[in-house]
Amino acid sequence: MITPLFEVEQNDEYVIVKLRVPHLKASKIEFTIDIDTFFFHANPYFLRLVFPGELIENGKEKADYDVSAGIFIAHLPKKQQGLFFTNLDMTTKLLAKRSESVWQTPGIEEINLTKNKIDLESQFNNQNNIQIDSEIDNDNLLNQFEQEEQEEEEEEGISK
């Protein structure tokens, strides 16, 4: 099967798909709409486009085929009129299978690093049965620090 050249436009009511499919009999062209997916078939051409919003078959869909130019134009009604479909110029997104569709997943995800770090630490500790004593004796630490400083000063005094 050959994927035809295509362009996609929109207005408030319709998504308009223009296909370059020369040398076809108009009676052999088939197209359908399934929720967010447009299917076009006419041997040797096949096209499936997955849109970021829903389409509807309500009797208002229309198609024209200019035999001399080899151009097929389909007007596909939007389920929600006035809804703007973004990224209709992103060919790879339109050509993706519905199960692979990238419309539903965000490209960038913000995460809370502090929360995730705590979650990972607790998972690790729970899996390995490790308990961490989080109480710190500040006075003891301060005394140890002062003692270490005195020892360093004494060592420096001896080496001079």
JSON list of C-alpha atoms in Angstrom, two decimals:
[
{"chain": "A", "resi": 1, "resn": "MET", "atom": "CA", "xyz": [0.00, 0.00, 0.00]},
{"chain": "A", "resi": 2, "resn": "ILE", "atom": "CA", "xyz": [1.08, 3.56, -0.72]},
{"chain": "A", "resi": 3, "resn": "THR", "atom": "CA", "xyz": [0.61, 6.40, 1.74]},
{"chain": "A", "resi": 4, "resn": "PRO", "atom": "CA", "xyz": [-0.65, 9.36, -0.28]},
{"chain": "A", "resi": 5, "resn": "LEU", "atom": "CA", "xyz": [0.60, 12.91, 0.10]},
{"chain": "A", "resi": 6, "resn": "PHE", "atom": "CA", "xyz": [-1.77, 14.78, 2.37]},
{"chain": "A", "resi": 7, "resn": "GLU", "atom": "CA", "xyz": [-2.50, 18.10, 4.03]},
{"chain": "A", "resi": 8, "resn": "VAL", "atom": "CA", "xyz": [-4.71, 18.74, 7.04]},
{"chain": "A", "resi": 9, "resn": "GLU", "atom": "CA", "xyz": [-6.57, 21.96, 7.81]},
{"chain": "A", "resi": 10, "resn": "GLN", "atom": "CA", "xyz": [-9.43, 22.85, 10.11]},
{"chain": "A", "resi": 11, "resn": "ASN", "atom": "CA", "xyz": [-12.18, 25.31, 10.77]},
{"chain": "A", "resi": 12, "resn": "ASP", "atom": "CA", "xyz": [-14.71, 25.50, 13.62]},
{"chain": "A", "resi": 13, "resn": "GLU", "atom": "CA", "xyz": [-16.82, 22.62, 12.27]},
{"chain": "A", "resi": 14, "resn": "TYR", "atom": "CA", "xyz": [-14.52, 20.42, 10.22]},
{"chain": "A", "resi": 15, "resn": "VAL", "atom": "CA", "xyz": [-11.10, 18.87, 9.92]},
{"chain": "A", "resi": 16, "resn": "ILE", "atom": "CA", "xyz": [-10.31, 19.02, 6.21]},
{"chain": "A", "resi": 17, "resn": "VAL", "atom": "CA", "xyz": [-8.03, 16.35, 4.75]},
{"chain": "A", "resi": 18, "resn": "LYS", "atom": "CA", "xyz": [-6.65, 16.86, 1.23]},
{"chain": "A", "resi": 19, "resn": "LEU", "atom": "CA", "xyz": [-5.06, 13.83, -0.45]},
{"chain": "A", "resi": 20, "resn": "ARG", "atom": "CA", "xyz": [-3.09, 13.56, -3.68]},
{"chain": "A", "resi": 21, "resn": "VAL", "atom": "CA", "xyz": [-4.34, 10.28, -5.15]},
{"chain": "A", "resi": 22, "resn": "PRO", "atom": "CA", "xyz": [-4.17, 10.35, -8.95]},
{"chain": "A", "resi": 23, "resn": "HIS", "atom": "CA", "xyz": [-5.61, 7.79, -11.36]},
{"chain": "A", "resi": 24, "resn": "LEU", "atom": "CA", "xyz": [-8.49, 6.51, -9.24]},
{"chain": "A", "resi": 25, "resn": "LYS", "atom": "CA", "xyz": [-12.09, 5.72, -9.98]},
{"chain": "A", "resi": 26, "resn": "ALA", "atom": "CA", "xyz": [-14.30, 7.72, -7.63]},
{"chain": "A", "resi": 27, "resn": "SER", "atom": "CA", "xyz": [-16.48, 4.66, -7.06]},
{"chain": "A", "resi": 28, "resn": "LYS", "atom": "CA", "xyz": [-13.50, 2.74, -5.56]},
{"chain": "A", "resi": 29, "resn": "ILE", "atom": "CA", "xyz": [-12.76, 5.31, -2.81]},
{"chain": "A", "resi": 30, "resn": "GLU", "atom": "CA", "xyz": [-13.69, 4.39, 0.75]},
{"chain": "A", "resi": 31, "resn": "PHE", "atom": "CA", "xyz": [-13.24, 6.42, 3.91]},
{"chain": "A", "resi": 32, "resn": "THR", "atom": "CA", "xyz": [-14.47, 6.02, 7.47]},
{"chain": "A", "resi": 33, "resn": "ILE", "atom": "CA", "xyz": [-14.27, 7.80, 10.81]},
{"chain": "A", "resi": 34, "resn": "ASP", "atom": "CA", "xyz": [-13.75, 5.93, 14.08]},
{"chain": "A", "resi": 35, "resn": "ILE", "atom": "CA", "xyz": [-13.73, 8.24, 17.14]},
{"chain": "A", "resi": 36, "resn": "ASP", "atom": "CA", "xyz": [-10.43, 10.11, 16.57]},
{"chain": "A", "resi": 37, "resn": "THR", "atom": "CA", "xyz": [-9.21, 8.16, 13.52]},
{"chain": "A", "resi": 38, "resn": "PHE", "atom": "CA", "xyz": [-9.75, 8.77, 9.79]},
{"chain": "A", "resi": 39, "resn": "PHE", "atom": "CA", "xyz": [-9.26, 5.84, 7.40]},
{"chain": "A", "resi": 40, "resn": "PHE", "atom": "CA", "xyz": [-8.89, 6.24, 3.63]},
{"chain": "A", "resi": 41, "resn": "HIS", "atom": "CA", "xyz": [-8.59, 3.35, 1.19]},
{"chain": "A", "resi": 42, "resn": "ALA", "atom": "CA", "xyz": [-8.51, 3.18, -2.58]},
{"chain": "A", "resi": 43, "resn": "ASN", "atom": "CA", "xyz": [-6.09, 0.70, -4.19]},
{"chain": "A", "resi": 44, "resn": "PRO", "atom": "CA", "xyz": [-3.12, 1.19, -4.13]},
{"chain": "A", "resi": 45, "resn": "TYR", "atom": "CA", "xyz": [-3.50, 3.94, -1.47]},
{"chain": "A", "resi": 46, "resn": "PHE", "atom": "CA", "xyz": [-4.14, 3.59, 2.27]},
{"chain": "A", "resi": 47, "resn": "LEU", "atom": "CA", "xyz": [-4.06, 6.28, 4.95]},
{"chain": "A", "resi": 48, "resn": "ARG", "atom": "CA", "xyz": [-4.86, 6.26, 8.66]},
{"chain": "A", "resi": 49, "resn": "LEU", "atom": "CA", "xyz": [-4.71, 9.55, 10.58]},
{"chain": "A", "resi": 50, "resn": "VAL", "atom": "CA", "xyz": [-5.18, 9.78, 14.36]},
{"chain": "A", "resi": 51, "resn": "PHE", "atom": "CA", "xyz": [-6.33, 13.21, 15.52]},
{"chain": "A", "resi": 52, "resn": "PRO", "atom": "CA", "xyz": [-5.94, 14.83, 18.96]},
{"chain": "A", "resi": 53, "resn": "GLY", "atom": "CA", "xyz": [-9.70, 15.27, 19.26]},
{"chain": "A", "resi": 54, "resn": "GLU", "atom": "CA", "xyz": [-12.81, 13.28, 18.42]},
{"chain": "A", "resi": 55, "resn": "LEU", "atom": "CA", "xyz": [-14.56, 13.28, 15.06]},
{"chain": "A", "resi": 56, "resn": "ILE", "atom": "CA", "xyz": [-18.11, 12.15, 14.42]},
{"chain": "A", "resi": 57, "resn": "GLU", "atom": "CA", "xyz": [-20.05, 10.50, 11.61]},
{"chain": "A", "resi": 58, "resn": "ASN", "atom": "CA", "xyz": [-23.31, 12.44, 11.66]},
{"chain": "A", "resi": 59, "resn": "GLY", "atom": "CA", "xyz": [-24.22, 12.72, 8.00]},
{"chain": "A", "resi": 60, "resn": "LYS", "atom": "CA", "xyz": [-22.43, 16.07, 7.65]},
{"chain": "A", "resi": 61, "resn": "GLU", "atom": "CA", "xyz": [-19.18, 14.49, 6.45]},
{"chain": "A", "resi": 62, "resn": "LYS", "atom": "CA", "xyz": [-18.55, 15.21, 2.80]},
{"chain": "A", "resi": 63, "resn": "ALA", "atom": "CA", "xyz": [-15.98, 14.33, 0.18]},
{"chain": "A", "resi": 64, "resn": "ASP", "atom": "CA", "xyz": [-15.03, 15.55, -3.28]},
{"chain": "A", "resi": 65, "resn": "TYR", "atom": "CA", "xyz": [-12.69, 14.01, -5.83]},
{"chain": "A", "resi": 66, "resn": "ASP", "atom": "CA", "xyz": [-11.26, 16.05, -8.68]},
{"chain": "A", "resi": 67, "resn": "VAL", "atom": "CA", "xyz": [-10.38, 13.38, -11.23]},
{"chain": "A", "resi": 68, "resn": "SER", "atom": "CA", "xyz": [-8.32, 15.66, -13.48]},
{"chain": "A", "resi": 69, "resn": "ALA", "atom": "CA", "xyz": [-6.15, 16.94, -10.59]},
{"chain": "A", "resi": 70, "resn": "GLY", "atom": "CA", "xyz": [-6.17, 13.67, -8.63]},
{"chain": "A", "resi": 71, "resn": "ILE", "atom": "CA", "xyz": [-7.14, 15.48, -5.42]},
{"chain": "A", "resi": 72, "resn": "PHE", "atom": "CA", "xyz": [-9.51, 13.99, -2.83]},
{"chain": "A", "resi": 73, "resn": "ILE", "atom": "CA", "xyz": [-10.87, 16.37, -0.16]},
{"chain": "A", "resi": 74, "resn": "ALA", "atom": "CA", "xyz": [-12.72, 15.07, 2.90]},
{"chain": "A", "resi": 75, "resn": "HIS", "atom": "CA", "xyz": [-14.55, 17.30, 5.36]},
{"chain": "A", "resi": 76, "resn": "LEU", "atom": "CA", "xyz": [-14.68, 15.45, 8.69]},
{"chain": "A", "resi": 77, "resn": "PRO", "atom": "CA", "xyz": [-17.06, 16.90, 11.32]},
{"chain": "A", "resi": 78, "resn": "LYS", "atom": "CA", "xyz": [-15.63, 17.58, 14.77]},
{"chain": "A", "resi": 79, "resn": "LYS", "atom": "CA", "xyz": [-17.58, 16.08, 17.66]},
{"chain": "A", "resi": 80, "resn": "GLN", "atom": "CA", "xyz": [-17.20, 19.35, 19.57]},
{"chain": "A", "resi": 81, "resn": "GLN", "atom": "CA", "xyz": [-17.61, 22.30, 17.22]},
{"chain": "A", "resi": 82, "resn": "GLY", "atom": "CA", "xyz": [-15.23, 25.18, 17.85]},
{"chain": "A", "resi": 83, "resn": "LEU", "atom": "CA", "xyz": [-12.58, 22.91, 19.41]},
{"chain": "A", "resi": 84, "resn": "PHE", "atom": "CA", "xyz": [-9.12, 23.70, 18.01]},
{"chain": "A", "resi": 85, "resn": "PHE", "atom": "CA", "xyz": [-7.02, 20.61, 17.23]},
{"chain": "A", "resi": 86, "resn": "THR", "atom": "CA", "xyz": [-3.36, 21.37, 17.91]},
{"chain": "A", "resi": 87, "resn": "ASN", "atom": "CA", "xyz": [-0.31, 20.12, 15.99]},
{"chain": "A", "resi": 88, "resn": "LEU", "atom": "CA", "xyz": [-2.10, 19.10, 12.81]},
{"chain": "A", "resi": 89, "resn": "ASP", "atom": "CA", "xyz": [1.19, 19.78, 11.03]},
{"chain": "A", "resi": 90, "resn": "MET", "atom": "CA", "xyz": [2.93, 17.02, 13.04]},
{"chain": "A", "resi": 91, "resn": "THR", "atom": "CA", "xyz": [2.88, 14.22, 10.47]},
{"chain": "A", "resi": 92, "resn": "THR", "atom": "CA", "xyz": [4.35, 11.53, 12.73]},
{"chain": "A", "resi": 93, "resn": "LYS", "atom": "CA", "xyz": [1.70, 12.15, 15.39]},
{"chain": "A", "resi": 94, "resn": "LEU", "atom": "CA", "xyz": [-1.10, 11.97, 12.83]},
{"chain": "A", "resi": 95, "resn": "LEU", "atom": "CA", "xyz": [0.27, 8.74, 11.33]},
{"chain": "A", "resi": 96, "resn": "ALA", "atom": "CA", "xyz": [0.75, 6.96, 14.69]},
{"chain": "A", "resi": 97, "resn": "LYS", "atom": "CA", "xyz": [-1.52, 4.03, 15.50]},
{"chain": "A", "resi": 98, "resn": "ARG", "atom": "CA", "xyz": [-4.09, 4.72, 18.18]},
{"chain": "A", "resi": 99, "resn": "SER", "atom": "CA", "xyz": [-2.31, 2.38, 20.64]},
{"chain": "A", "resi": 100, "resn": "GLU", "atom": "CA", "xyz": [0.95, 4.26, 19.96]},
{"chain": "A", "resi": 101, "resn": "SER", "atom": "CA", "xyz": [-0.69, 7.67, 19.89]},
{"chain": "A", "resi": 102, "resn": "VAL", "atom": "CA", "xyz": [1.31, 10.39, 21.53]},
{"chain": "A", "resi": 103, "resn": "TRP", "atom": "CA", "xyz": [-1.61, 12.80, 21.83]},
{"chain": "A", "resi": 104, "resn": "GLN", "atom": "CA", "xyz": [-2.64, 11.56, 25.28]},
{"chain": "A", "resi": 105, "resn": "THR", "atom": "CA", "xyz": [0.77, 11.55, 26.95]},
{"chain": "A", "resi": 106, "resn": "PRO", "atom": "CA", "xyz": [2.61, 14.71, 27.89]},
{"chain": "A", "resi": 107, "resn": "GLY", "atom": "CA", "xyz": [5.96, 15.28, 26.24]},
{"chain": "A", "resi": 108, "resn": "ILE", "atom": "CA", "xyz": [7.42, 16.75, 29.40]},
{"chain": "A", "resi": 109, "resn": "GLU", "atom": "CA", "xyz": [6.45, 15.69, 32.88]},
{"chain": "A", "resi": 110, "resn": "GLU", "atom": "CA", "xyz": [7.23, 17.74, 35.97]},
{"chain": "A", "resi": 111, "resn": "ILE", "atom": "CA", "xyz": [8.15, 15.69, 39.00]},
{"chain": "A", "resi": 112, "resn": "ASN", "atom": "CA", "xyz": [8.53, 16.50, 42.64]},
{"chain": "A", "resi": 113, "resn": "LEU", "atom": "CA", "xyz": [12.12, 15.45, 43.30]},
{"chain": "A", "resi": 114, "resn": "THR", "atom": "CA", "xyz": [11.86, 15.72, 47.09]},
{"chain": "A", "resi": 115, "resn": "LYS", "atom": "CA", "xyz": [8.76, 13.53, 47.25]},
{"chain": "A", "resi": 116, "resn": "ASN", "atom": "CA", "xyz": [10.23, 10.97, 44.83]},
{"chain": "A", "resi": 117, "resn": "LYS", "atom": "CA", "xyz": [13.51, 10.83, 46.79]},
{"chain": "A", "resi": 118, "resn": "ILE", "atom": "CA", "xyz": [11.63, 10.18, 50.04]},
{"chain": "A", "resi": 119, "resn": "ASP", "atom": "CA", "xyz": [9.48, 7.53, 48.32]},
{"chain": "A", "resi": 120, "resn": "LEU", "atom": "CA", "xyz": [12.54, 5.79, 46.88]},
{"chain": "A", "resi": 121, "resn": "GLU", "atom": "CA", "xyz": [14.34, 5.85, 50.24]},
{"chain": "A", "resi": 122, "resn": "SER", "atom": "CA", "xyz": [11.33, 4.41, 52.05]},
{"chain": "A", "resi": 123, "resn": "GLN", "atom": "CA", "xyz": [10.93, 1.69, 49.39]},
{"chain": "A", "resi": 124, "resn": "PHE", "atom": "CA", "xyz": [14.60, 0.79, 49.68]},
{"chain": "A", "resi": 125, "resn": "ASN", "atom": "CA", "xyz": [14.47, 0.75, 53.47]},
{"chain": "A", "resi": 126, "resn": "ASN", "atom": "CA", "xyz": [11.29, -1.33, 53.53]},
{"chain": "A", "resi": 127, "resn": "GLN", "atom": "CA", "xyz": [12.71, -3.86, 51.05]},
{"chain": "A", "resi": 128, "resn": "ASN", "atom": "CA", "xyz": [15.97, -4.20, 52.94]},
{"chain": "A", "resi": 129, "resn": "ASN", "atom": "CA", "xyz": [14.52, -3.88, 56.48]},
{"chain": "A", "resi": 130, "resn": "ILE", "atom": "CA", "xyz": [16.86, -1.02, 57.31]},
{"chain": "A", "resi": 131, "resn": "GLN", "atom": "CA", "xyz": [15.94, 1.43, 60.00]},
{"chain": "A", "resi": 132, "resn": "ILE", "atom": "CA", "xyz": [17.55, 4.82, 60.03]},
{"chain": "A", "resi": 133, "resn": "ASP", "atom": "CA", "xyz": [17.78, 6.68, 63.30]},
{"chain": "A", "resi": 134, "resn": "SER", "atom": "CA", "xyz": [16.97, 10.25, 62.40]},
{"chain": "A", "resi": 135, "resn": "GLU", "atom": "CA", "xyz": [17.60, 11.73, 65.84]},
{"chain": "A", "resi": 136, "resn": "ILE", "atom": "CA", "xyz": [20.79, 13.77, 65.98]},
{"chain": "A", "resi": 137, "resn": "ASP", "atom": "CA", "xyz": [22.48, 14.80, 69.22]},
{"chain": "A", "resi": 138, "resn": "ASN", "atom": "CA", "xyz": [23.54, 18.35, 68.27]},
{"chain": "A", "resi": 139, "resn": "ASP", "atom": "CA", "xyz": [25.46, 18.92, 71.52]},
{"chain": "A", "resi": 140, "resn": "ASN", "atom": "CA", "xyz": [27.48, 15.75, 71.03]},
{"chain": "A", "resi": 141, "resn": "LEU", "atom": "CA", "xyz": [28.28, 16.68, 67.41]},
{"chain": "A", "resi": 142, "resn": "LEU", "atom": "CA", "xyz": [29.37, 20.16, 68.44]},
{"chain": "A", "resi": 143, "resn": "ASN", "atom": "CA", "xyz": [31.64, 18.75, 71.16]},
{"chain": "A", "resi": 144, "resn": "GLN", "atom": "CA", "xyz": [33.18, 16.28, 68.69]},
{"chain": "A", "resi": 145, "resn": "PHE", "atom": "CA", "xyz": [33.77, 19.06, 66.16]},
{"chain": "A", "resi": 146, "resn": "GLU", "atom": "CA", "xyz": [35.43, 21.33, 68.75]},
{"chain": "A", "resi": 147, "resn": "GLN", "atom": "CA", "xyz": [37.59, 18.44, 69.98]},
{"chain": "A", "resi": 148, "resn": "GLU", "atom": "CA", "xyz": [38.74, 17.66, 66.42]},
{"chain": "A", "resi": 149, "resn": "GLU", "atom": "CA", "xyz": [39.61, 21.33, 65.86]},
{"chain": "A", "resi": 150, "resn": "GLN", "atom": "CA", "xyz": [41.69, 21.42, 69.07]},
{"chain": "A", "resi": 151, "resn": "GLU", "atom": "CA", "xyz": [43.55, 18.26, 68.04]},
{"chain": "A", "resi": 152, "resn": "GLU", "atom": "CA", "xyz": [44.31, 19.75, 64.61]},
{"chain": "A", "resi": 153, "resn": "GLU", "atom": "CA", "xyz": [45.59, 22.96, 66.21]},
{"chain": "A", "resi": 154, "resn": "GLU", "atom": "CA", "xyz": [47.80, 20.96, 68.59]},
{"chain": "A", "resi": 155, "resn": "GLU", "atom": "CA", "xyz": [49.22, 18.94, 65.68]},
{"chain": "A", "resi": 156, "resn": "GLU", "atom": "CA", "xyz": [49.96, 22.13, 63.74]},
{"chain": "A", "resi": 157, "resn": "GLY", "atom": "CA", "xyz": [51.68, 23.62, 66.82]},
{"chain": "A", "resi": 158, "resn": "ILE", "atom": "CA", "xyz": [53.88, 20.51, 67.16]},
{"chain": "A", "resi": 159, "resn": "SER", "atom": "CA", "xyz": [54.83, 20.45, 63.48]},
{"chain": "A", "resi": 160, "resn": "LYS", "atom": "CA", "xyz": [55.88, 24.14, 63.47]}
]
